[in-house]
PDB file of C-alpha atoms in Angstrom:
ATOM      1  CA  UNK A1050     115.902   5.133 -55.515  1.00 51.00           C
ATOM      2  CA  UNK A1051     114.737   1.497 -55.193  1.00 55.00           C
ATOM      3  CA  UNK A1052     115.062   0.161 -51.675  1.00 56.00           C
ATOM      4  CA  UNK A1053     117.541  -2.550 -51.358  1.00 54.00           C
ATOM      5  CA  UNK A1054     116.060  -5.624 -48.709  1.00 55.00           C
ATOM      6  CA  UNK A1055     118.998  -7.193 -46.888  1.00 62.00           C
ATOM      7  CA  UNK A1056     118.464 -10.364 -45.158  1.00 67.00           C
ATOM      8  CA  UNK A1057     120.454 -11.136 -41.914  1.00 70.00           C
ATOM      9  CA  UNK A1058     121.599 -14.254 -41.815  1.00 69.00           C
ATOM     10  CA  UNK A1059     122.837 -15.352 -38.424  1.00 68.00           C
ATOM     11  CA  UNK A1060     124.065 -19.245 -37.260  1.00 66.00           C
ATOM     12  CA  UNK A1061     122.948 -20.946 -40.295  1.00 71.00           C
ATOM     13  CA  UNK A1062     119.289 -19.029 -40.386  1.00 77.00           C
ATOM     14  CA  UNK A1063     117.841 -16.154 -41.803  1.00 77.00           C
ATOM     15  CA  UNK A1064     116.823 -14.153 -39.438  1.00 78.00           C
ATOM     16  CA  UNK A1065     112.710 -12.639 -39.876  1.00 79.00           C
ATOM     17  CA  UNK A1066     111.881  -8.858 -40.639  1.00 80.00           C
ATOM     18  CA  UNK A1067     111.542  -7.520 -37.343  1.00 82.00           C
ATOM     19  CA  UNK A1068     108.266  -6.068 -38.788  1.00 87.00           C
ATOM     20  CA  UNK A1069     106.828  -9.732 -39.451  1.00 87.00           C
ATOM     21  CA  UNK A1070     107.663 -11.136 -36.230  1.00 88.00           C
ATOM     22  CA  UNK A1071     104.637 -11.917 -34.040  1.00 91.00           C
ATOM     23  CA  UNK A1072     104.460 -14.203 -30.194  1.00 94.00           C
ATOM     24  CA  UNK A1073     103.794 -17.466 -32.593  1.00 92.00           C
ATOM     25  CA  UNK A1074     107.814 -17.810 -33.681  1.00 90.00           C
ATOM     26  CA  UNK A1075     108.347 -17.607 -29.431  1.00 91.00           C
ATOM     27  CA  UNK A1076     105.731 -20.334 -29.225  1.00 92.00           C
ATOM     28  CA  UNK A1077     106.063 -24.108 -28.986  1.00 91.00           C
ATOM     29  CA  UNK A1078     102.758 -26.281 -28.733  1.00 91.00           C
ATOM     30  CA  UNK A1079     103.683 -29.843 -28.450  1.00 86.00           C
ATOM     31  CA  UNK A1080     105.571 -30.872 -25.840  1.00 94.00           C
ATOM     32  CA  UNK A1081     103.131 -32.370 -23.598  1.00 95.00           C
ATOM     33  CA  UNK A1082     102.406 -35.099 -25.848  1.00 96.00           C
ATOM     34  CA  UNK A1083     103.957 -38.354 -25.668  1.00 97.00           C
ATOM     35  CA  UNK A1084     105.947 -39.369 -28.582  1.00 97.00           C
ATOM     36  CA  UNK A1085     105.597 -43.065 -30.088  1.00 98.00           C
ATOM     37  CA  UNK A1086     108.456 -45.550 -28.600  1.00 98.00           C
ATOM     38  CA  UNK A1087     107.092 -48.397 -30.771  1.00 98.00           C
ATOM     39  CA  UNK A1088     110.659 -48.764 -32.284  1.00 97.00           C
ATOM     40  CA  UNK A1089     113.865 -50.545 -32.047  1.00 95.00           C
ATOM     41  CA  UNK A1090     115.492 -48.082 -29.328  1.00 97.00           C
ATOM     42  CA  UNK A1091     112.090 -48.103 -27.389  1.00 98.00           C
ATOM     43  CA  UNK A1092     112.503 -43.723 -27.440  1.00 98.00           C
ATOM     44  CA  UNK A1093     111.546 -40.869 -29.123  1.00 98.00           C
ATOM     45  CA  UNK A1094     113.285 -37.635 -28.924  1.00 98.00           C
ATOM     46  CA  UNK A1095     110.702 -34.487 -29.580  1.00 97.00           C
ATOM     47  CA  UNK A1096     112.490 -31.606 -30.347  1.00 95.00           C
ATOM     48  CA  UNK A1097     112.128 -27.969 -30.051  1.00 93.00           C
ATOM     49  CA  UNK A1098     115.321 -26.392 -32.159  1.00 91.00           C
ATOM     50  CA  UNK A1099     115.132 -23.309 -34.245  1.00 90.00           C
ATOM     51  CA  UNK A1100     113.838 -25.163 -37.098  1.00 88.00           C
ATOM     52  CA  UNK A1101     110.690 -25.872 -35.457  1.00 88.00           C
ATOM     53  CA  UNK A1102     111.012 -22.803 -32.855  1.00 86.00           C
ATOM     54  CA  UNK A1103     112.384 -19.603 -35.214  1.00 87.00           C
ATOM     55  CA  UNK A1104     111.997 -17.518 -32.091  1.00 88.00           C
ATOM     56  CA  UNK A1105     114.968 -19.481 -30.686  1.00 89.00           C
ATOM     57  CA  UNK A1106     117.149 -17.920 -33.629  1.00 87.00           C
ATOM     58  CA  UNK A1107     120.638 -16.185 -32.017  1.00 86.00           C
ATOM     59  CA  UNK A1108     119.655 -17.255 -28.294  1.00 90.00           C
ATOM     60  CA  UNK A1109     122.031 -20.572 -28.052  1.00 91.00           C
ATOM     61  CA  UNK A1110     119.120 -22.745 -26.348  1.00 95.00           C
ATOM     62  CA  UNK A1111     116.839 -25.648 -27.451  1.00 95.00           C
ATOM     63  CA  UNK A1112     114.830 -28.299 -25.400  1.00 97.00           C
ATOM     64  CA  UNK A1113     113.812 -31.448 -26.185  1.00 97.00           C
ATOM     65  CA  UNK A1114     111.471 -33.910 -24.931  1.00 98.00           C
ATOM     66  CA  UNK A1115     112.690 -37.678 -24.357  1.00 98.00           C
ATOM     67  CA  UNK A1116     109.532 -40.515 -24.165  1.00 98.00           C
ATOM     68  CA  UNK A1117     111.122 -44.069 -23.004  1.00 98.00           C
ATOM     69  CA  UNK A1118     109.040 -47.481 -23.322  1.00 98.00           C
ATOM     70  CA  UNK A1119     110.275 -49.707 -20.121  1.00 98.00           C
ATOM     71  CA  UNK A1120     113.647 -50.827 -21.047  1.00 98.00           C
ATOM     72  CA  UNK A1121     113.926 -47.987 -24.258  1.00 98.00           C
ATOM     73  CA  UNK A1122     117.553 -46.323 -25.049  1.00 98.00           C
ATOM     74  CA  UNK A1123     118.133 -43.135 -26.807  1.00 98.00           C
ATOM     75  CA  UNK A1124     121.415 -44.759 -27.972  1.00 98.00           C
ATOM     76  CA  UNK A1125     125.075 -43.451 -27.715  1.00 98.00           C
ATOM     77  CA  UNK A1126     125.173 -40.240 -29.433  1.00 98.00           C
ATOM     78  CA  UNK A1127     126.869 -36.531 -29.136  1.00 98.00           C
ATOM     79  CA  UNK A1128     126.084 -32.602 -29.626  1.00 97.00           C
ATOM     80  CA  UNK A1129     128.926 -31.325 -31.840  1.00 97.00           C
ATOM     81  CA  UNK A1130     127.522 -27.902 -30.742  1.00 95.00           C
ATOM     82  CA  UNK A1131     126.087 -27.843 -27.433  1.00 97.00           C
ATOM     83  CA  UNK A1132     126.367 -29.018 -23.850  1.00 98.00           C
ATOM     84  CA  UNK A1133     122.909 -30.680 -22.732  1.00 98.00           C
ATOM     85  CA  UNK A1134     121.276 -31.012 -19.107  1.00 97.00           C
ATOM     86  CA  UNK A1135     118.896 -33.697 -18.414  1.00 98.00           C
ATOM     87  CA  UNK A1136     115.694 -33.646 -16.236  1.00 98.00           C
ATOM     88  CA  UNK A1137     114.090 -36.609 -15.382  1.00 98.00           C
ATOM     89  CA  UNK A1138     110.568 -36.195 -15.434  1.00 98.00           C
ATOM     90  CA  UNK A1139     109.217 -40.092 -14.817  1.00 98.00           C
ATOM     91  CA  UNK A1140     110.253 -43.302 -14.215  1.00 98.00           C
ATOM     92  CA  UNK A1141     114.346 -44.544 -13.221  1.00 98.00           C
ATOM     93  CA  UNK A1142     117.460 -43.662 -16.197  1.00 98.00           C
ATOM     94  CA  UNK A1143     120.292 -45.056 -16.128  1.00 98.00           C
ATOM     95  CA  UNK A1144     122.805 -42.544 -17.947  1.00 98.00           C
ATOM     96  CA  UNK A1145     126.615 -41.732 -18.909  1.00 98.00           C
ATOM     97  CA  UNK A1146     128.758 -40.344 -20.877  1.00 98.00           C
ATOM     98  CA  UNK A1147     132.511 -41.220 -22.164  1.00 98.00           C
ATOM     99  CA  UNK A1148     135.267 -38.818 -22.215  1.00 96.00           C
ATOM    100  CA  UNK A1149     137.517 -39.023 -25.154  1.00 92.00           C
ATOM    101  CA  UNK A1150     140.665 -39.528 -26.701  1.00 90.00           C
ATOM    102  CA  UNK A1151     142.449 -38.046 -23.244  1.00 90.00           C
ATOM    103  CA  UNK A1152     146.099 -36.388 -23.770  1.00 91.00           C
ATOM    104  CA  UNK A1153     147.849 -38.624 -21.475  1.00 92.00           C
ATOM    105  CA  UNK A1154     148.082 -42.180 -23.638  1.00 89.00           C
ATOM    106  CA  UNK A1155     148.414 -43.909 -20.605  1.00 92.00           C
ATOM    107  CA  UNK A1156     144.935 -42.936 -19.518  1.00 92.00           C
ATOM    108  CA  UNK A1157     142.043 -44.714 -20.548  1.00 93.00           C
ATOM    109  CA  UNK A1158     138.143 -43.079 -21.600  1.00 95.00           C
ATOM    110  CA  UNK A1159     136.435 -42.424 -18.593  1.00 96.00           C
ATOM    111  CA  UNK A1160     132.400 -43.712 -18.052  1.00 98.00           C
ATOM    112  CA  UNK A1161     130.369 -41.004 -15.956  1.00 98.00           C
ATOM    113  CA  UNK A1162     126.843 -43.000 -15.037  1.00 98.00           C
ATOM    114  CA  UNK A1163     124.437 -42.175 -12.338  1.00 98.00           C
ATOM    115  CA  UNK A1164     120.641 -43.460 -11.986  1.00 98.00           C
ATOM    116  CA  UNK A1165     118.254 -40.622 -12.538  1.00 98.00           C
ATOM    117  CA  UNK A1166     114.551 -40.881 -10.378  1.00 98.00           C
ATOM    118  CA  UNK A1167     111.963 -37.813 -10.680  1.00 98.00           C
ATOM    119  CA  UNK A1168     113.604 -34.349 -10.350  1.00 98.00           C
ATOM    120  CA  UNK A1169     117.032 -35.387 -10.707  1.00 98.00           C
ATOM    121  CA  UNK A1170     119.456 -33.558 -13.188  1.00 98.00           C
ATOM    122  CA  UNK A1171     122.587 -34.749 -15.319  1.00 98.00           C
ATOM    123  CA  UNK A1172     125.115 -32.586 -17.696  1.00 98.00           C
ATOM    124  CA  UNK A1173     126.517 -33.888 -20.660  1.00 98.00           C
ATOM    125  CA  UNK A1174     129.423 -31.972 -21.837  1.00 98.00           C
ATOM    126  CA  UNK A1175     129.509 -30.845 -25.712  1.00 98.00           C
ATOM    127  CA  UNK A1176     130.536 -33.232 -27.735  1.00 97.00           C
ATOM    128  CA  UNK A1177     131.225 -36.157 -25.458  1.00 98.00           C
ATOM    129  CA  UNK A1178     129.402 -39.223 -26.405  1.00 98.00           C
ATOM    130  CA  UNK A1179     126.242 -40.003 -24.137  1.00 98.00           C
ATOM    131  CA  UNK A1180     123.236 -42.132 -23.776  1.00 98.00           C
ATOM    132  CA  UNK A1181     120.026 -43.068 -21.668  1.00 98.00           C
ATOM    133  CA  UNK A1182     118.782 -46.042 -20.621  1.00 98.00           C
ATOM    134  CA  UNK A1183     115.158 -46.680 -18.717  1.00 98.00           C
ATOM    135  CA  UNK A1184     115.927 -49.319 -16.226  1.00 98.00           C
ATOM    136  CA  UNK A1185     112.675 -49.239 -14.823  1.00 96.00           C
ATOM    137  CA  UNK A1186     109.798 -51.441 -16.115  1.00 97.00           C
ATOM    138  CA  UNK A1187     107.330 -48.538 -16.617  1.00 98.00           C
ATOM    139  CA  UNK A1188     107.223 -45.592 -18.866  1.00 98.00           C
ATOM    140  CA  UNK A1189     109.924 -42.744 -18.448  1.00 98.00           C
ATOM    141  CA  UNK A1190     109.904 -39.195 -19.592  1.00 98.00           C
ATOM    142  CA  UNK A1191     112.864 -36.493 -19.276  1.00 98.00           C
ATOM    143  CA  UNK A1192     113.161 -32.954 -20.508  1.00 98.00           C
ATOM    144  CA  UNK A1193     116.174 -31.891 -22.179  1.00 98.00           C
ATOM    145  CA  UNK A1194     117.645 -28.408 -22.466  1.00 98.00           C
ATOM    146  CA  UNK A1195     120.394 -27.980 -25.104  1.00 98.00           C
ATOM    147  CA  UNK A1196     122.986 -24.855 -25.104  1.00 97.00           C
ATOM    148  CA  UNK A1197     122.519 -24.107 -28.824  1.00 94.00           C
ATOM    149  CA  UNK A1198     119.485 -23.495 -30.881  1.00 91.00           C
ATOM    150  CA  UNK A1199     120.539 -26.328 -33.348  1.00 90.00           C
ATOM    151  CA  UNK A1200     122.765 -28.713 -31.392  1.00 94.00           C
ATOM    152  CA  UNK A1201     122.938 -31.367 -34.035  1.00 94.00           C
ATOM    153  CA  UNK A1202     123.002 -35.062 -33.086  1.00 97.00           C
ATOM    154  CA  UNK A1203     125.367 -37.982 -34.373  1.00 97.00           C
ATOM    155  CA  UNK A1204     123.936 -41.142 -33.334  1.00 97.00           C
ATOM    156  CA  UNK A1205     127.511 -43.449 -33.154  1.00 97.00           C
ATOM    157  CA  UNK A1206     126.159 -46.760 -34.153  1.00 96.00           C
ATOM    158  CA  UNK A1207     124.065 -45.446 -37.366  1.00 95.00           C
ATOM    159  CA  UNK A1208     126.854 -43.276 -38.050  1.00 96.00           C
ATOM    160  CA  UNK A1209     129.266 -45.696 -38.578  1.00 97.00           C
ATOM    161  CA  UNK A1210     127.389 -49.358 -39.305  1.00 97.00           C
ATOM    162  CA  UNK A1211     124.737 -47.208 -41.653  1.00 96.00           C
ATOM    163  CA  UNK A1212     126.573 -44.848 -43.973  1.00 96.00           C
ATOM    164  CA  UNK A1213     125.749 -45.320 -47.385  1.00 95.00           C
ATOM    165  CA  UNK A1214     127.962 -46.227 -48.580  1.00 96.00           C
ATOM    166  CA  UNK A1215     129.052 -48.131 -46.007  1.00 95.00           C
ATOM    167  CA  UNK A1216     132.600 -47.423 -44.298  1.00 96.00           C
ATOM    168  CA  UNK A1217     134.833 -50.548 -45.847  1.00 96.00           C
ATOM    169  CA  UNK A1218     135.192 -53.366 -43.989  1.00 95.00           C
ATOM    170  CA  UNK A1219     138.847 -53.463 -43.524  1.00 96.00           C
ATOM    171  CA  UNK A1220     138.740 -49.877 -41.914  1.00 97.00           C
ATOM    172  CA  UNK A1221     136.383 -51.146 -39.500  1.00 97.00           C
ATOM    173  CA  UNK A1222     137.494 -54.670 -38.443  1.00 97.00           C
ATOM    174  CA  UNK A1223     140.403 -52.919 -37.851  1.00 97.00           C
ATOM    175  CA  UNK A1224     139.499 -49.786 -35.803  1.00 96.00           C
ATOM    176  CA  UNK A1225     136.805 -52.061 -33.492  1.00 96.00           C
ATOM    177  CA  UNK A1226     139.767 -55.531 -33.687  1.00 96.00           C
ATOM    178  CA  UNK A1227     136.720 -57.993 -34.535  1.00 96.00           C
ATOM    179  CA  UNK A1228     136.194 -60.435 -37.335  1.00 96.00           C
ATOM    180  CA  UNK A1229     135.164 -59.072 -40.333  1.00 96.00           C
ATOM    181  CA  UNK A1230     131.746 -60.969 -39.808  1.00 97.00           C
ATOM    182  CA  UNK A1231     130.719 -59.162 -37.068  1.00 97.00           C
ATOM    183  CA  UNK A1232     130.928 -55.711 -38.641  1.00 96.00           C
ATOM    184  CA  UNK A1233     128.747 -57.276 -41.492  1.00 96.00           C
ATOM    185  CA  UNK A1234     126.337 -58.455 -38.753  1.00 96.00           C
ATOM    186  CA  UNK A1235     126.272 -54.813 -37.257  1.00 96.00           C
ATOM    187  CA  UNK A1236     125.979 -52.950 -40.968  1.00 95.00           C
ATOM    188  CA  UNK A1237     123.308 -55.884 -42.173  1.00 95.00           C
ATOM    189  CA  UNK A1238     121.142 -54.419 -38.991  1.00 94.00           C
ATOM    190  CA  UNK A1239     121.213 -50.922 -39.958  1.00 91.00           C
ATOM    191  CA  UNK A1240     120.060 -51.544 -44.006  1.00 82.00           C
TER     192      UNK A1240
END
């Protein structure tokens, strides 16, 4: 009888032959290494999800590293699948995040901030839309651990100024209430 090899496939992955498994997929080399902030946002986000860390595969966590140039941003974005907790390694963040669309239409979003110095921790909900900011005028570094083992990221502003193709205009004057020039100033920046 030929032997039948059945692959278990578990949160988008494929999980390994237990027989092939060795302490490498439970390893991560890397993170103590800067990442390069020469860009726009003045950040770089290093991560450490199941596609770079198949030992994480079924156990709901991931970590990231966060490198900030003096003034950098990792810019408004949200986990559609995990809750996040920041560590601030280095250096002064200023962070938040926005609650949304509340049930009561007489109550507004709500903006969360604190400043973040060495050893200091912050939670970001799931899903809420979040951000950090280095307010101090040297380097900053912060650790970030994520409560899935691919959280998944949507960055707001590239989302919706850099689709292709791009969201039409008229949707978006309307949903932000500017002139349609400015939305074609924010898409132009994003080509």
């Amino acid at each position: 009888m030929a032997s039948v090899l059945l692959a278990v496939f578990v949160n988008g992955k494929i999980c390994k032959d237990p027989k092939m498994v060795s302490a490498n997929d439970f390893f991560f080399p890397g993170l103590n290494k800067p990442g390069n902030t020469s860009n726009p946002q003045g950040s770089m986000v290093t991560l450490a999800n199941v596609n770079q860390f198949p030992g994480l595969n079924t156990l709901g966590i991931s970590l990231v590293r966060i490198d900030y140039a003096p003034h950098g941003l990792n810019p408004p974005h949200s986990h559609p699948r995990a809750s996040e907790f920041l560590f601030c390694v280095e250096g002064t963040l200023f962070v938040g995040f926005v609650t949304s669309n509340p049930e009561d239409p007489n109550v507004k979003n709500k903006l969360f901030t604190k400043t973040l110095y060495p050893g200091d921790v912050f939670v970001f909900p799931q899903g809420l839309i979040h951000f950090q900011f280095n307010v101090g005028k040297t380097n900053a570094l912060a650790f970030a651990g994520l409560s899935s083992q691919y959280p998944g990221v949507i960055t707001i502003a590239n989302a919706v100024f850099g689709s292709d193709p791009p969201i039409n205009l008229d949707v978006l004057t309307k949903a932000f209430q500017v002139d349609a020039n400015v939305i074609k100033y924010l898409q132009a920046q994003f080509k």
